Coordinates of C-alpha atoms in Angstrom, one line a residue:
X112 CA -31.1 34.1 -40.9
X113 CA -33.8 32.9 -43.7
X114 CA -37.0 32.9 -43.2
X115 CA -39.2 30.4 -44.5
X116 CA -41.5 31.0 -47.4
X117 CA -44.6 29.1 -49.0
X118 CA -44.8 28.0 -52.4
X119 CA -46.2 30.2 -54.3
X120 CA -42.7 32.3 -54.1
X121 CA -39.5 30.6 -55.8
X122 CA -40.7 28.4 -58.3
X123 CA -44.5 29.2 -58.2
X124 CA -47.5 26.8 -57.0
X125 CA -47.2 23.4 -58.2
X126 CA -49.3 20.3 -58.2
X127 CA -47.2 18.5 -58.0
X128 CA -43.3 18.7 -56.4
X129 CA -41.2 17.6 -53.8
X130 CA -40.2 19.3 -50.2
X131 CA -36.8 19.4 -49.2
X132 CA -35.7 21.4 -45.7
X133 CA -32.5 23.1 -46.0
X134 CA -30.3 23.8 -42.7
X135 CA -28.3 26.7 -43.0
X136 CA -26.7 29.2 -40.8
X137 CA -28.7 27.6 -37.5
X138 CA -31.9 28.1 -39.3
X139 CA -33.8 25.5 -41.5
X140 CA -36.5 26.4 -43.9
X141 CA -38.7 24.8 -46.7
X142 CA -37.8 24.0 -50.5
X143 CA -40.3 23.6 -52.8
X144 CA -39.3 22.3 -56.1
X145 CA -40.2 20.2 -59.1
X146 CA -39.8 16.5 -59.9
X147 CA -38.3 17.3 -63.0
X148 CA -35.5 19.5 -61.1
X149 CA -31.7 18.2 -61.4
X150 CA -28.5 18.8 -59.6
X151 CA -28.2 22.5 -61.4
X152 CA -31.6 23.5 -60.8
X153 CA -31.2 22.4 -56.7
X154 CA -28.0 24.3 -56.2
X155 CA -29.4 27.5 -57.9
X156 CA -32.9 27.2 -56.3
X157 CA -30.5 27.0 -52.8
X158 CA -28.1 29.8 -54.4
X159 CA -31.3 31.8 -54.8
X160 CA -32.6 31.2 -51.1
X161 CA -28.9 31.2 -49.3
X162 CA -27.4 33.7 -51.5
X163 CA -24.1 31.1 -51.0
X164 CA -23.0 31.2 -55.0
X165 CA -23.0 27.3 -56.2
X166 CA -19.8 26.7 -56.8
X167 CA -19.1 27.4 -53.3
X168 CA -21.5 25.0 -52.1
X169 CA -21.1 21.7 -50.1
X170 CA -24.6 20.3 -49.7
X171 CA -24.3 17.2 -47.1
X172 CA -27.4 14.4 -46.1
X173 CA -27.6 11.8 -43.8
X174 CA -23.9 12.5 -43.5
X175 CA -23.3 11.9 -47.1
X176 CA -22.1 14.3 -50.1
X177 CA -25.1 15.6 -52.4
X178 CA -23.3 14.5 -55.7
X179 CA -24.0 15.5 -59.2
X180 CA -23.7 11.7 -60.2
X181 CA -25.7 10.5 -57.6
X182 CA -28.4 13.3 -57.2
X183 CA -32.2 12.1 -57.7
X184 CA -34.7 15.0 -56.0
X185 CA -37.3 11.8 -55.1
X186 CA -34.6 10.8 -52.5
X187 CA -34.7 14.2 -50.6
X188 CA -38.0 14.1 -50.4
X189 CA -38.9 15.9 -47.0
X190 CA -35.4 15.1 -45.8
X191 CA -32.7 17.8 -44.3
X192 CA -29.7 18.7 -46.1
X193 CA -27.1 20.7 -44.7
X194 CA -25.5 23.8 -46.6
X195 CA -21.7 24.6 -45.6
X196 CA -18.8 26.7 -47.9
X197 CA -16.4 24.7 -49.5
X198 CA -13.0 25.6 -49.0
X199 CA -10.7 26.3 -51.5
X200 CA -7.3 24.5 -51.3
X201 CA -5.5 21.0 -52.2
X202 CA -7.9 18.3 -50.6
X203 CA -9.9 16.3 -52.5
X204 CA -13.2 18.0 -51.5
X205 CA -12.4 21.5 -52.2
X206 CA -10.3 22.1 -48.5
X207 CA -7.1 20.7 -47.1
X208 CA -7.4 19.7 -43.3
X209 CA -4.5 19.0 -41.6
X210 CA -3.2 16.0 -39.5
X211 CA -1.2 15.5 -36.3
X212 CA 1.8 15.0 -37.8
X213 CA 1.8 18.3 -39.7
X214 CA 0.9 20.2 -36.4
X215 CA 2.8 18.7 -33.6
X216 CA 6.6 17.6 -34.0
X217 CA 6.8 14.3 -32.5
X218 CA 9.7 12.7 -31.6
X219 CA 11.4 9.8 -33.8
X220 CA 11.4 6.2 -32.3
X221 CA 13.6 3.5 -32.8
X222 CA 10.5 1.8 -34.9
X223 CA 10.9 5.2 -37.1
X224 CA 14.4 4.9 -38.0
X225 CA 14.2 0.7 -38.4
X226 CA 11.0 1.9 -41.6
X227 CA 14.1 4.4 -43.0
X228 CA 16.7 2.3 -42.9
X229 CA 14.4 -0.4 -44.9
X230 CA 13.9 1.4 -47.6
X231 CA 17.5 2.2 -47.9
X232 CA 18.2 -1.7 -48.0
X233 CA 15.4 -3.9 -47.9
X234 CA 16.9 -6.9 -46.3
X235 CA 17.9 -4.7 -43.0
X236 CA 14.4 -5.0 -41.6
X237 CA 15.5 -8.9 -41.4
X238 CA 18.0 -7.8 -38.7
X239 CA 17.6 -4.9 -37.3
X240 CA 18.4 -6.0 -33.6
X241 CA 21.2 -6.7 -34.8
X242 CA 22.9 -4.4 -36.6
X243 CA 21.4 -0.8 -34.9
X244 CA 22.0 0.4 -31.2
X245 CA 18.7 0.4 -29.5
X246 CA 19.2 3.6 -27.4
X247 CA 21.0 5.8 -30.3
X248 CA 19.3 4.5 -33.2
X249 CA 22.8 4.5 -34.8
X250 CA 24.2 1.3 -36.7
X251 CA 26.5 -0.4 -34.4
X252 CA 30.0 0.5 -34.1
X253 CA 32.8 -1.6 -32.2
X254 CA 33.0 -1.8 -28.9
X255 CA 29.5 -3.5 -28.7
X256 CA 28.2 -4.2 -25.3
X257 CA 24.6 -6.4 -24.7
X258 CA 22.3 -6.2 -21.6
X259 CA 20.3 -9.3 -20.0
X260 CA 17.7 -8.9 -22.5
X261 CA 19.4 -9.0 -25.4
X262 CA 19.8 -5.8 -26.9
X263 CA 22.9 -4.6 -28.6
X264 CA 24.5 -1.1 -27.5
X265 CA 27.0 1.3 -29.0
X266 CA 29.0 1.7 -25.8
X267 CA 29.9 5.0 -26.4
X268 CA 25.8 5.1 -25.9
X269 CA 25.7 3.1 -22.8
X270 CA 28.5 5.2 -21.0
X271 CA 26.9 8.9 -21.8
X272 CA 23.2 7.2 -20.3
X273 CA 25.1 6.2 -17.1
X274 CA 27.4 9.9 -16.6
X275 CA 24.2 11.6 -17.3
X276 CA 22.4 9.8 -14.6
X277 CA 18.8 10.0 -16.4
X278 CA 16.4 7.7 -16.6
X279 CA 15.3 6.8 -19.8
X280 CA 12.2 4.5 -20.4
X281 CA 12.8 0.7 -21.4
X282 CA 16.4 1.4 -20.1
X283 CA 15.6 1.4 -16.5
X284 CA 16.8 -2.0 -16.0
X285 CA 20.5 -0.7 -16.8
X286 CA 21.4 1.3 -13.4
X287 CA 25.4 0.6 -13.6
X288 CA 27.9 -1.0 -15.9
X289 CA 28.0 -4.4 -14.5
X290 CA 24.5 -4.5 -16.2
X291 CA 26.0 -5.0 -19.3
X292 CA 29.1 -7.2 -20.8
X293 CA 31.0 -6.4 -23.5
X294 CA 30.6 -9.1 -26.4
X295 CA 33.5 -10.9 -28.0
X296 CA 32.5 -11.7 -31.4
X297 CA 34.3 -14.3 -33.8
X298 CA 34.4 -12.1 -37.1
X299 CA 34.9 -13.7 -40.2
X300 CA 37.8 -14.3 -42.3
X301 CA 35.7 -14.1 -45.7
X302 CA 32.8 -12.6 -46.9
X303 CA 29.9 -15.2 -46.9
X304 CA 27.6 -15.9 -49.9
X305 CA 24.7 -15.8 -47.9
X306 CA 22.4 -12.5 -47.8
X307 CA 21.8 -10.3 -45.2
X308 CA 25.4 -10.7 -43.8
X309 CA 26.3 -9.2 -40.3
X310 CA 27.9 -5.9 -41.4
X311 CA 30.4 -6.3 -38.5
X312 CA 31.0 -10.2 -39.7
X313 CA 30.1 -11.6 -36.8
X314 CA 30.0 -15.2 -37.3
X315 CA 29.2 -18.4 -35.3
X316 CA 33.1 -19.7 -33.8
X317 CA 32.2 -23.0 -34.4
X318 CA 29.3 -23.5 -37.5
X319 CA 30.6 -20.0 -39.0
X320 CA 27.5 -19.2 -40.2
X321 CA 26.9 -15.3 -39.8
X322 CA 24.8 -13.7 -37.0
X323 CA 22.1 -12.1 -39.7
X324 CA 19.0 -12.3 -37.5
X325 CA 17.9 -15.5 -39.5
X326 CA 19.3 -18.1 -36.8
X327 CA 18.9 -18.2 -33.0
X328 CA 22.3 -16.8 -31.0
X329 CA 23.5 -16.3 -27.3
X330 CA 25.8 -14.0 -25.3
X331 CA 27.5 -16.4 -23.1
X332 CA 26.9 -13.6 -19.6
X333 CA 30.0 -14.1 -17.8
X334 CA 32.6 -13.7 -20.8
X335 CA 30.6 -12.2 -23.6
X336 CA 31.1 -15.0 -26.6
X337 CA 28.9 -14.8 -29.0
X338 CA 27.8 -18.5 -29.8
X339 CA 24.8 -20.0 -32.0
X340 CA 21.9 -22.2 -30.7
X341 CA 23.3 -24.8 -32.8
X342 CA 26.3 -24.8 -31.4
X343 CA 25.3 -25.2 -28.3
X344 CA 23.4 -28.1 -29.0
X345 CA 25.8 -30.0 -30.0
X346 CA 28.4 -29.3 -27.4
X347 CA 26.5 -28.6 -24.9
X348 CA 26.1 -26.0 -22.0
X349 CA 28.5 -27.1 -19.4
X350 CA 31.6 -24.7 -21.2
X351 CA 32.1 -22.2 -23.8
X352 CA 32.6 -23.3 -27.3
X353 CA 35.2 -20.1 -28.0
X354 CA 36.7 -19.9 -24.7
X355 CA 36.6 -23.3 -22.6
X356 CA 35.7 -21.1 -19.4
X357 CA 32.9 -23.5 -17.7
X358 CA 29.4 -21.9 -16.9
X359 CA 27.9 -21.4 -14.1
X360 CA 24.5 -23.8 -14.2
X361 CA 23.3 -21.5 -11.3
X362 CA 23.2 -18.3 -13.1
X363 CA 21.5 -19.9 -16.6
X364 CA 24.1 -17.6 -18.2
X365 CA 22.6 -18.3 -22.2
X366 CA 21.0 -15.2 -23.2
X367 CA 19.2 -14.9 -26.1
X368 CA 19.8 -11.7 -28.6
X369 CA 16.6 -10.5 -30.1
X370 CA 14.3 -13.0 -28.3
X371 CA 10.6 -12.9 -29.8
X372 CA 7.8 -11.5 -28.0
X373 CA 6.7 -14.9 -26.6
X374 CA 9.8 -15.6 -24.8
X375 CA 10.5 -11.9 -23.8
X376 CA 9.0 -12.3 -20.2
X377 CA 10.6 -15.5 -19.2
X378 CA 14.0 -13.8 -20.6
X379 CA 12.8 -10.9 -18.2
X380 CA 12.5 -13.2 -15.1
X381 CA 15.6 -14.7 -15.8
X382 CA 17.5 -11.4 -15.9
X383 CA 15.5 -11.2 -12.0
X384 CA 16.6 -14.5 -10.9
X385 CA 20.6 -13.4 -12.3
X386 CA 21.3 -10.3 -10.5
X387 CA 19.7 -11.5 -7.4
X388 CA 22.2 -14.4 -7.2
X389 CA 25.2 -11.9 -8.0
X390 CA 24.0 -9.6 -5.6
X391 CA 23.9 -12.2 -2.8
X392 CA 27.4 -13.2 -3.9
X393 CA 28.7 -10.2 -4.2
X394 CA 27.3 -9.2 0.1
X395 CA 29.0 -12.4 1.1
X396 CA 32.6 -11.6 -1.0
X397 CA 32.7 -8.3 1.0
X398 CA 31.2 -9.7 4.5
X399 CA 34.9 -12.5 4.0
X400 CA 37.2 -9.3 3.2
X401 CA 35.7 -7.9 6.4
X402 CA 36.5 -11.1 8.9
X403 CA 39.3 -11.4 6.5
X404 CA 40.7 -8.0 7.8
X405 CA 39.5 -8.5 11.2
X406 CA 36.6 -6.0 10.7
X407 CA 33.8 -8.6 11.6
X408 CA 33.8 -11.4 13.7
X409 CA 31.8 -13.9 12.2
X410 CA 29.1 -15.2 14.3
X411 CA 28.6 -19.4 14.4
X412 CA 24.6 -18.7 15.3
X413 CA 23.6 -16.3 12.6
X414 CA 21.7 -17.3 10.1
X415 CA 23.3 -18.0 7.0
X416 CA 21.4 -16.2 4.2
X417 CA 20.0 -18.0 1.3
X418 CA 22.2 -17.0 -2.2
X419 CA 18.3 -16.3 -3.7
X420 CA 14.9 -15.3 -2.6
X421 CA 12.3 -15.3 -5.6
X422 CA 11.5 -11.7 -5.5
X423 CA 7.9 -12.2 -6.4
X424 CA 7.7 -14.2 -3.3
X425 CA 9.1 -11.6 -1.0
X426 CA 6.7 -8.8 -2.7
X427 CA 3.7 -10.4 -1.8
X428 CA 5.0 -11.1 2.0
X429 CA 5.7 -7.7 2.2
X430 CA 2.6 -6.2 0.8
X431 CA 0.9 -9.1 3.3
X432 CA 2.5 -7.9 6.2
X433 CA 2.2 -4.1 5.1
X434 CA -2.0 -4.8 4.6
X435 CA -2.2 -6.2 8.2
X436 CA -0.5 -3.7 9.8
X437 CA -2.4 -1.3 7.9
X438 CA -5.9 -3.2 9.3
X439 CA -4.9 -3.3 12.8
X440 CA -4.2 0.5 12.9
X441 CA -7.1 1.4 11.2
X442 CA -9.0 -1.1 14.4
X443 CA -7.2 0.8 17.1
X444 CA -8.0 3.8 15.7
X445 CA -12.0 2.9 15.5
X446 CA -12.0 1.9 19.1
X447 CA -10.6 5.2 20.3
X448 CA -13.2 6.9 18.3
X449 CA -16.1 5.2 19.8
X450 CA -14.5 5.2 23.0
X451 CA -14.3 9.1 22.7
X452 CA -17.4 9.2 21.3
X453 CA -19.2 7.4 24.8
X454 CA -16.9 10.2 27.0
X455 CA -17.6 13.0 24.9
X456 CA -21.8 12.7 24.6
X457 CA -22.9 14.7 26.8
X458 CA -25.9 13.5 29.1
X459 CA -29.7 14.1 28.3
X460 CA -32.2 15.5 30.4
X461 CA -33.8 12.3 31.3
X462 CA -30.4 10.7 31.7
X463 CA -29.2 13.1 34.7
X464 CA -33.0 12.7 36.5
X465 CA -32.4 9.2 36.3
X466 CA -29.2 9.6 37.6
X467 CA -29.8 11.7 40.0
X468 CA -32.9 9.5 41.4
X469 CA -30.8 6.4 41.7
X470 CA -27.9 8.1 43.6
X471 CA -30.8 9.7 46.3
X472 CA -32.1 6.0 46.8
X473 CA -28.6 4.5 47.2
X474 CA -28.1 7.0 49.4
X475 CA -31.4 6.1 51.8
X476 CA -30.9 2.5 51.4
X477 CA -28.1 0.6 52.2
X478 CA -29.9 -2.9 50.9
X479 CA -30.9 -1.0 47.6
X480 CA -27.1 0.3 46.7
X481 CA -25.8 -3.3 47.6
X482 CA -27.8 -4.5 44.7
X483 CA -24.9 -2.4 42.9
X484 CA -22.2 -4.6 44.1
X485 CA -19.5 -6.1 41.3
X486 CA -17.6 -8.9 41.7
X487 CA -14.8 -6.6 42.0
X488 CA -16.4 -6.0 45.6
X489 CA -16.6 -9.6 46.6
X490 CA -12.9 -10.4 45.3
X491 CA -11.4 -7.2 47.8
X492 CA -14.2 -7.8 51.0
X493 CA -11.4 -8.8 53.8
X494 CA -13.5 -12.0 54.6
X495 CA -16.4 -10.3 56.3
X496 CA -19.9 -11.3 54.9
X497 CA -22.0 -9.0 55.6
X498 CA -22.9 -6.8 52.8
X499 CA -25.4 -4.2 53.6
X500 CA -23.9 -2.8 56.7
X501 CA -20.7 -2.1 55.0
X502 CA -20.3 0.4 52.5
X503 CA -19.7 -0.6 48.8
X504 CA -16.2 0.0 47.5
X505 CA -17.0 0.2 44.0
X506 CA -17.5 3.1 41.6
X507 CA -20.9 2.0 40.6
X508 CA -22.4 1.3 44.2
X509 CA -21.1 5.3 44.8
X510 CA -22.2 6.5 41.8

């Protein structure tokens, strides 16, 4: 550690000069130096006091580089400046300092290979959704499949998430196969002239124009055809432009591919709303096999279920129901503590006098204990009104 030292050592009494503290090592101490001093003359008057060599200093005030450009001694002027070691290296100050992604080996999201594929071709960014398999990060490959929020799959991809039985997050909506459909895409016949073509050549069946990510499309849920916005505005939703099969108004079967973020959630509750329709259809299918085979006999008074509950709805009755049950136990369980509390006190000293006192003068008076009398006592007397001669049947008239 430095010491501090007056004036008259380093550069000599002065009338006139300019004190600057310099922190180094934990300690600080006192500069003395000249108003004529420059940048050269302050690193070797701290070379001198430090014994740090100057080109190995990194002089820092008010969180700021001490610069040679910059450097005027009047602005240091009984201020602190801090004396570290510059590093030798590549960084632009001397040292090279590291970042996350040179220390820790993160894995590579969907996000990460979407940013290499665009620089490979710049108009892929357009349409990514549509042309990369969202759990594999692989371009797509036939067969395709498409879940309920309208994501395209390798299914190759699909099958090995549902063997391996792992949950994987974002893909927790797709538990079994029926979660997905596999989509029947009109390919083109000729390349089209517009850029940023499907590179499957997926078209439209009925505008031909191709599925690029520039125009809004739909998976059509129950058969898979893949059908434009357009298309369906014109013909309408009552049957499938590619197919003829009618739809099912019920089920809302249009899903969107690549819906933006606006719409996401109402896609979302829609997906909801769909399974639980199919899985009330699907209980009642297999409750008619059963009285089909004579398993079940169906009962004319039982309730007929309804084909959909909002699940929302039935959340909040059961989180209702669970909070009140909750609240009752945690009253019953209050009164048995205070109840126990009363039997288990014991009894004072003044208490059992008191006690004791009362019981003697019951005991010596058969007026005074009647005064003890409940209604309880009147209610079981056998119709005989005299109270005092006969004795009290109650606990607190004995007591």
């Amino acid at each position: 550690a430095m010491e501090a030292r007056g004036p008259e050592e380093g550069f000599g009494m002065m009338e006139k000069g300019v004190q600057v503290l310099l922190r180094w090592q934990s300690s600080t101490t006192a500069l003395f130096l000249p108003n004529a001093c420059g940048f050269e003359g302050f690193r070797s008057a701290i070379e001198e006091r430090s014994g740090v060599p100057a080109e190995a200093q990194r002089l820092c005030c008010g969180g700021r580089d001490v610069r040679a450009e910059t450097f005027a001694i009047d602005t240091l002027e009984n201020r602190t400046v801090t004396l570290q070691i510059r590093l030798r290296g590549g960084g632009g100050d001397g040292g090279s300092i590291p970042g996350r992604t040179d220390l820790v080996r993160t894995k590579k999201t969907h996000n990460w290979y979407v940013g290499k594929l665009a620089k490979e071709d710049p108009n892929f960014k357009l349409g990514a959704n549509w042309t990369m398999c969202m759990l594999s990060n692989e371009r797509l490959n036939p067969p395709v499949v498409v879940d309920q929020l309208g994501r395209f799959y390798n299914k190759e991809a699909i099958m090995k998430l549902l063997l391996e039985g792992t949950k994987r997050k974002h893909f927790t909506h797709i538990k079994t196969r029926r979660d997905t459909v596999d989509v029947k895409a009109t390919t083109a016949s000729k390349k089209s002239s517009e850029p940023g073509e499907h590179p499957l050549g997926w078209v439209c069946p009925v505008t031909g124009k191709p599925a690029n990510g520039k125009r809004a499309f739909y998976v059509l849920w129950s058969c898979g055809c893949l059908v434009s916005k357009e298309a369906m505005d014109q013909l309408g939703s009552e049957a499938c432009p590619n197919c003829s099969r009618k739809l099912d108004p019920e089920l809302d079967e249009l899903v969107c591919i690549a819906p933006p973020e606006s719409e996401q959630k109402a896609q979302y509750a829609k997906m909801k709303a769909r399974n639980g329709i199919l899985k009330q259809r699907r209980k009642q299918k297999k409750r008619a096999e059963k009285i089909a085979r004579g398993e079940l006999i169906p009962d004319d008074n039982e309730d007929k279920p309804t084909l959909f509950e909002n699940s929302a709805e039935k959340k909040v009755k059961k989180k209702k129901k669970k909070d009140k049950k909750a609240a009752l136990a945690a009253v019953e369980v209050l009164k048995k503590s205070k109840d126990a509390k009363k039997r288990a006190r014991p009894l004072t000293a003044v208490e059992k006098e008191v006690r004791e006192s009362l019981k003697k003068a019951k005991s010596q008076s058969k007026v005074f204990s009647s005064m003890f009398l409940t209604k309880k006592d009147f209610d079981e007397r056998d119709g005989s009104t005299s109270f005092i001669s006969t004795k009290p049947r109650s606990m607190n008239a004995l007591a």
